[in-house]
């Protein structure tokens, strides 16, 4: 029995018409072949497409949202609450993506509060962390990632870590075609795992999936997935294409 089942997330971001989303589901997602005991496959369409996708996708593929509200249901114009996600029978949310941090003012504190609220209300969370290029060039990568993790850790008890998948996504690699080298990615993944060992527990450190995200393609997935502490991917651009099937195939393995 694997300690950490691998994980491939498809983050569709703010892309696709409904017709394009239907085509992606029918022509790519519903033709995937993978063993759900080896790999979780989770896709995150735009909110308005989520109900259609949830209804029509083949079942081993799970559906996520890309954000949730910090508040519950009620007078919160424009928001979509965790209760709405649960009401559709869905279990996953991507939270703290760098685009949310960068364009919508989500601070470490906001992200941590969203993670806490989502977990307490029954969602599993793909919590995103990652440094900007300037941080990396100033040798601040670990400090930045640690600050993001610390904010989240401060809100969770040990048992709640069962509901967390961490996505390490260096901002300079997202959508740029500049993928982190396997060694660069592994170095940060190892740092995150040792952070979990020291600050949470050995058990959580061994069980938590740590995904890499940032220009993952069918060409680089095979090498990246064999890095010791890489447990899968959060895929943006390539998750909108047939290449996603090759990335899932590269992760349809037992590694640990
Ligand atoms: P990308 O995006 O694969 O297009 O670089 C990854 C992400 O933002 O999750």
Coordinates of C-alpha atoms and ligand atoms in Angstrom, one line a residue:
X1 CA 0.0 0.0 0.0
X2 CA 1.5 3.3 -1.1
X3 CA 2.0 5.9 1.7
X4 CA 1.2 8.6 -0.7
X5 CA -1.1 8.0 -3.7
X6 CA 0.0 10.3 -6.5
X7 CA -2.1 13.2 -7.5
X8 CA -2.7 15.1 -10.8
X9 CA -4.8 18.3 -10.6
X10 CA -5.9 20.2 -13.7
X11 CA -6.4 23.9 -13.0
X12 CA -8.4 25.2 -15.9
X13 CA -8.3 28.8 -14.5
X14 CA -10.6 31.3 -16.2
X15 CA -10.5 29.5 -19.5
X16 CA -12.9 27.8 -22.0
X17 CA -16.4 28.5 -23.2
X18 CA -19.0 26.0 -22.0
X19 CA -18.7 24.3 -25.4
X20 CA -14.9 24.0 -25.1
X21 CA -15.3 22.6 -21.6
X22 CA -17.8 20.0 -22.8
X23 CA -15.4 19.0 -25.6
X24 CA -12.5 18.7 -23.1
X25 CA -14.5 16.4 -20.8
X26 CA -15.8 14.3 -23.7
X27 CA -12.6 14.0 -25.7
X28 CA -9.9 14.0 -23.0
X29 CA -11.2 13.4 -19.5
X30 CA -13.7 10.7 -20.2
X31 CA -11.1 8.8 -22.2
X32 CA -8.4 8.7 -19.4
X33 CA -7.2 5.4 -18.3
X34 CA -5.8 5.4 -14.8
X35 CA -6.0 3.3 -11.6
X36 CA -7.6 5.4 -8.8
X37 CA -5.7 3.4 -6.2
X38 CA -2.5 4.8 -7.7
X39 CA -3.4 8.3 -8.6
X40 CA -6.1 10.9 -7.8
X41 CA -7.2 13.0 -10.8
X42 CA -9.0 16.2 -10.0
X43 CA -10.0 18.9 -12.4
X44 CA -11.0 22.5 -11.6
X45 CA -13.3 24.2 -14.1
X46 CA -14.6 27.8 -13.8
X47 CA -17.5 27.9 -11.3
X48 CA -20.2 28.3 -13.9
X49 CA -19.1 25.0 -15.7
X50 CA -18.7 23.0 -12.5
X51 CA -22.2 21.6 -12.3
X52 CA -22.1 20.3 -15.9
X53 CA -18.6 18.8 -15.5
X54 CA -19.6 17.2 -12.2
X55 CA -22.6 15.6 -13.8
X56 CA -20.8 14.4 -17.0
X57 CA -17.3 13.4 -16.0
X58 CA -16.4 9.8 -15.6
X59 CA -16.4 9.0 -11.9
X60 CA -12.8 8.3 -11.0
X61 CA -12.1 11.9 -12.0
X62 CA -13.0 14.3 -9.3
X63 CA -14.0 17.9 -9.6
X64 CA -12.6 20.8 -7.7
X65 CA -13.4 24.5 -7.4
X66 CA -10.6 27.1 -7.8
X67 CA -11.5 29.3 -4.9
X68 CA -14.1 29.5 -2.1
X69 CA -15.5 32.3 0.0
X70 CA -14.2 33.1 3.4
X71 CA -17.7 33.5 4.5
X72 CA -20.7 31.1 4.8
X73 CA -24.0 31.4 2.9
X74 CA -25.9 34.6 3.3
X75 CA -25.6 38.3 2.2
X76 CA -22.2 38.1 0.5
X77 CA -22.8 39.3 -3.0
X78 CA -20.7 37.6 -5.7
X79 CA -19.3 34.9 -3.4
X80 CA -19.6 31.1 -3.7
X81 CA -19.5 29.4 -0.3
X82 CA -18.1 26.1 0.8
X83 CA -21.7 25.0 1.5
X84 CA -22.5 25.5 -2.2
X85 CA -19.5 23.3 -3.2
X86 CA -20.6 20.6 -0.7
X87 CA -24.2 20.9 -1.9
X88 CA -23.0 19.7 -5.4
X89 CA -21.4 16.7 -3.8
X90 CA -17.9 18.1 -4.4
X91 CA -15.0 17.8 -2.0
X92 CA -12.1 19.7 -3.4
X93 CA -10.9 23.4 -3.5
X94 CA -7.7 24.9 -4.8
X95 CA -6.9 27.7 -2.4
X96 CA -4.1 30.3 -2.3
X97 CA -3.2 30.0 -5.9
X98 CA -0.5 32.7 -6.8
X99 CA -3.0 34.3 -9.2
X100 CA -5.4 34.8 -6.3
X101 CA -2.6 36.2 -4.2
X102 CA -1.3 38.5 -6.9
X103 CA -4.4 39.8 -8.5
X104 CA -7.1 39.6 -5.8
X105 CA -5.1 40.6 -2.8
X106 CA -5.1 37.3 -0.9
X107 CA -2.5 37.6 1.8
X108 CA -1.0 34.6 3.7
X109 CA -3.5 35.4 6.4
X110 CA -6.5 35.4 4.0
X111 CA -5.4 32.2 2.4
X112 CA -4.9 30.5 5.8
X113 CA -8.3 31.5 6.9
X114 CA -9.9 30.2 3.8
X115 CA -8.0 26.9 4.2
X116 CA -9.2 26.6 7.8
X117 CA -12.8 27.4 6.9
X118 CA -12.9 25.0 4.0
X119 CA -11.3 22.2 6.0
X120 CA -13.6 22.7 9.0
X121 CA -16.5 22.6 6.7
X122 CA -15.6 19.3 5.0
X123 CA -13.5 20.1 1.9
X124 CA -10.1 18.8 1.0
X125 CA -7.8 21.6 -0.1
X126 CA -5.0 21.9 -2.6
X127 CA -3.1 24.7 -0.8
X128 CA -0.7 26.6 -3.1
X129 CA 2.6 28.1 -2.1
X130 CA 5.6 29.4 -4.1
X131 CA 8.1 32.2 -4.5
X132 CA 8.4 35.0 -7.1
X133 CA 11.5 35.2 -9.2
X134 CA 12.9 38.1 -7.1
X135 CA 12.6 35.9 -4.0
X136 CA 14.5 33.1 -5.7
X137 CA 17.2 35.5 -6.9
X138 CA 17.5 36.9 -3.4
X139 CA 17.9 33.3 -2.0
X140 CA 14.6 33.8 -0.2
X141 CA 12.7 30.8 -1.6
X142 CA 12.6 28.8 1.6
X143 CA 11.7 31.7 3.7
X144 CA 8.8 32.8 1.5
X145 CA 7.4 29.2 1.3
X146 CA 7.9 28.8 5.0
X147 CA 6.0 32.0 5.7
X148 CA 3.1 30.8 3.5
X149 CA 3.1 27.4 5.3
X150 CA 3.4 28.9 8.7
X151 CA 0.2 30.9 8.2
X152 CA -1.7 27.8 7.3
X153 CA -0.1 25.7 10.0
X154 CA -1.2 28.2 12.6
X155 CA -4.9 27.6 11.7
X156 CA -4.9 23.8 11.6
X157 CA -4.7 21.0 14.1
X158 CA -2.7 17.9 13.3
X159 CA -5.7 15.8 12.2
X160 CA -6.8 18.4 9.7
X161 CA -3.6 18.0 7.7
X162 CA -5.2 14.8 6.3
X163 CA -7.3 17.1 4.2
X164 CA -4.4 19.1 2.8
X165 CA -2.4 18.6 -0.4
X166 CA 0.3 21.1 -0.9
X167 CA 1.1 22.5 -4.4
X168 CA 4.5 24.1 -4.7
X169 CA 4.2 26.4 -7.7
X170 CA 7.1 28.8 -8.2
X171 CA 5.4 31.9 -9.7
X172 CA 8.2 32.4 -12.3
X173 CA 7.3 29.0 -13.7
X174 CA 3.6 29.4 -14.0
X175 CA 2.4 29.9 -17.5
X176 CA 5.9 30.9 -18.7
X177 CA 7.2 27.7 -20.2
X178 CA 10.1 28.0 -17.7
X179 CA 9.7 24.8 -15.7
X180 CA 11.7 24.3 -12.6
X181 CA 14.5 21.7 -13.1
X182 CA 13.8 18.4 -11.4
X183 CA 16.6 19.3 -8.9
X184 CA 15.2 22.8 -8.2
X185 CA 11.7 21.4 -7.6
X186 CA 13.0 18.5 -5.5
X187 CA 15.0 20.9 -3.3
X188 CA 11.9 22.9 -2.4
X189 CA 9.8 19.8 -2.0
X190 CA 12.3 18.3 0.4
X191 CA 12.4 21.6 2.3
X192 CA 8.6 21.5 2.6
X193 CA 8.6 17.9 3.8
X194 CA 11.2 18.6 6.4
X195 CA 9.2 21.6 7.5
X196 CA 6.2 19.3 8.0
X197 CA 8.4 16.9 10.0
X198 CA 9.7 19.6 12.3
X199 CA 6.6 21.8 12.7
X200 CA 3.7 19.3 12.4
X201 CA 4.7 15.7 12.7
X202 CA 6.6 12.8 11.1
X203 CA 3.3 11.2 10.3
X204 CA 1.9 14.2 8.5
X205 CA 5.2 14.7 6.7
X206 CA 5.1 11.2 5.3
X207 CA 1.5 11.3 4.3
X208 CA 1.0 14.7 2.8
X209 CA 1.1 14.9 -1.0
X210 CA 3.4 17.7 -2.3
X211 CA 2.6 18.6 -5.9
X212 CA 4.7 20.6 -8.3
X213 CA 3.1 23.2 -10.5
X214 CA 4.5 25.5 -13.2
X215 CA 4.8 24.7 -16.9
X216 CA 4.3 21.0 -16.4
X217 CA 3.8 19.2 -19.7
X218 CA 3.8 15.7 -21.1
X219 CA 7.4 16.2 -21.9
X220 CA 8.7 17.0 -18.4
X221 CA 6.3 15.2 -16.2
X222 CA 8.0 11.8 -16.5
X223 CA 11.3 13.1 -15.1
X224 CA 9.8 15.3 -12.5
X225 CA 7.6 12.6 -11.0
X226 CA 10.6 10.4 -10.2
X227 CA 12.0 13.0 -7.8
X228 CA 11.8 11.7 -4.3
X229 CA 9.4 14.3 -2.8
X230 CA 7.3 15.1 -5.8
X231 CA 3.9 13.3 -5.4
X232 CA 2.2 14.7 -8.5
X233 CA 1.3 17.9 -10.3
X234 CA -1.0 20.9 -10.5
X235 CA -1.2 21.5 -14.2
X236 CA -2.5 24.7 -15.8
X237 CA -2.1 25.2 -19.5
X238 CA -1.5 21.5 -20.4
X239 CA -4.6 20.5 -18.5
X240 CA -6.7 22.1 -21.3
X241 CA -5.1 19.8 -23.9
X242 CA -4.9 16.1 -24.8
X243 CA -1.4 16.3 -23.2
X244 CA -3.1 16.0 -19.9
X245 CA -3.8 12.3 -20.6
X246 CA 0.0 11.8 -20.9
X247 CA 0.7 13.6 -17.7
X248 CA -1.9 11.4 -15.9
X249 CA -0.3 8.3 -17.5
X250 CA 3.1 9.3 -16.2
X251 CA 1.6 9.4 -12.7
X252 CA -0.3 6.1 -12.9
X253 CA 2.3 4.4 -10.9
X254 CA 3.1 3.3 -7.3
X255 CA 6.2 5.2 -6.3
X256 CA 6.6 4.8 -2.5
Ligands
LIG1 P1 0.8 26.3 -15.8 O1 0.0 26.7 -14.5 O2 0.9 24.8 -15.9 O3 0.1 26.9 -17.0 O4 2.2 26.8 -15.7 C1 0.1 25.9 -13.3 C2 -0.8 26.5 -12.3 O5 -0.9 27.8 -12.2 O6 -1.5 25.8 -11.5

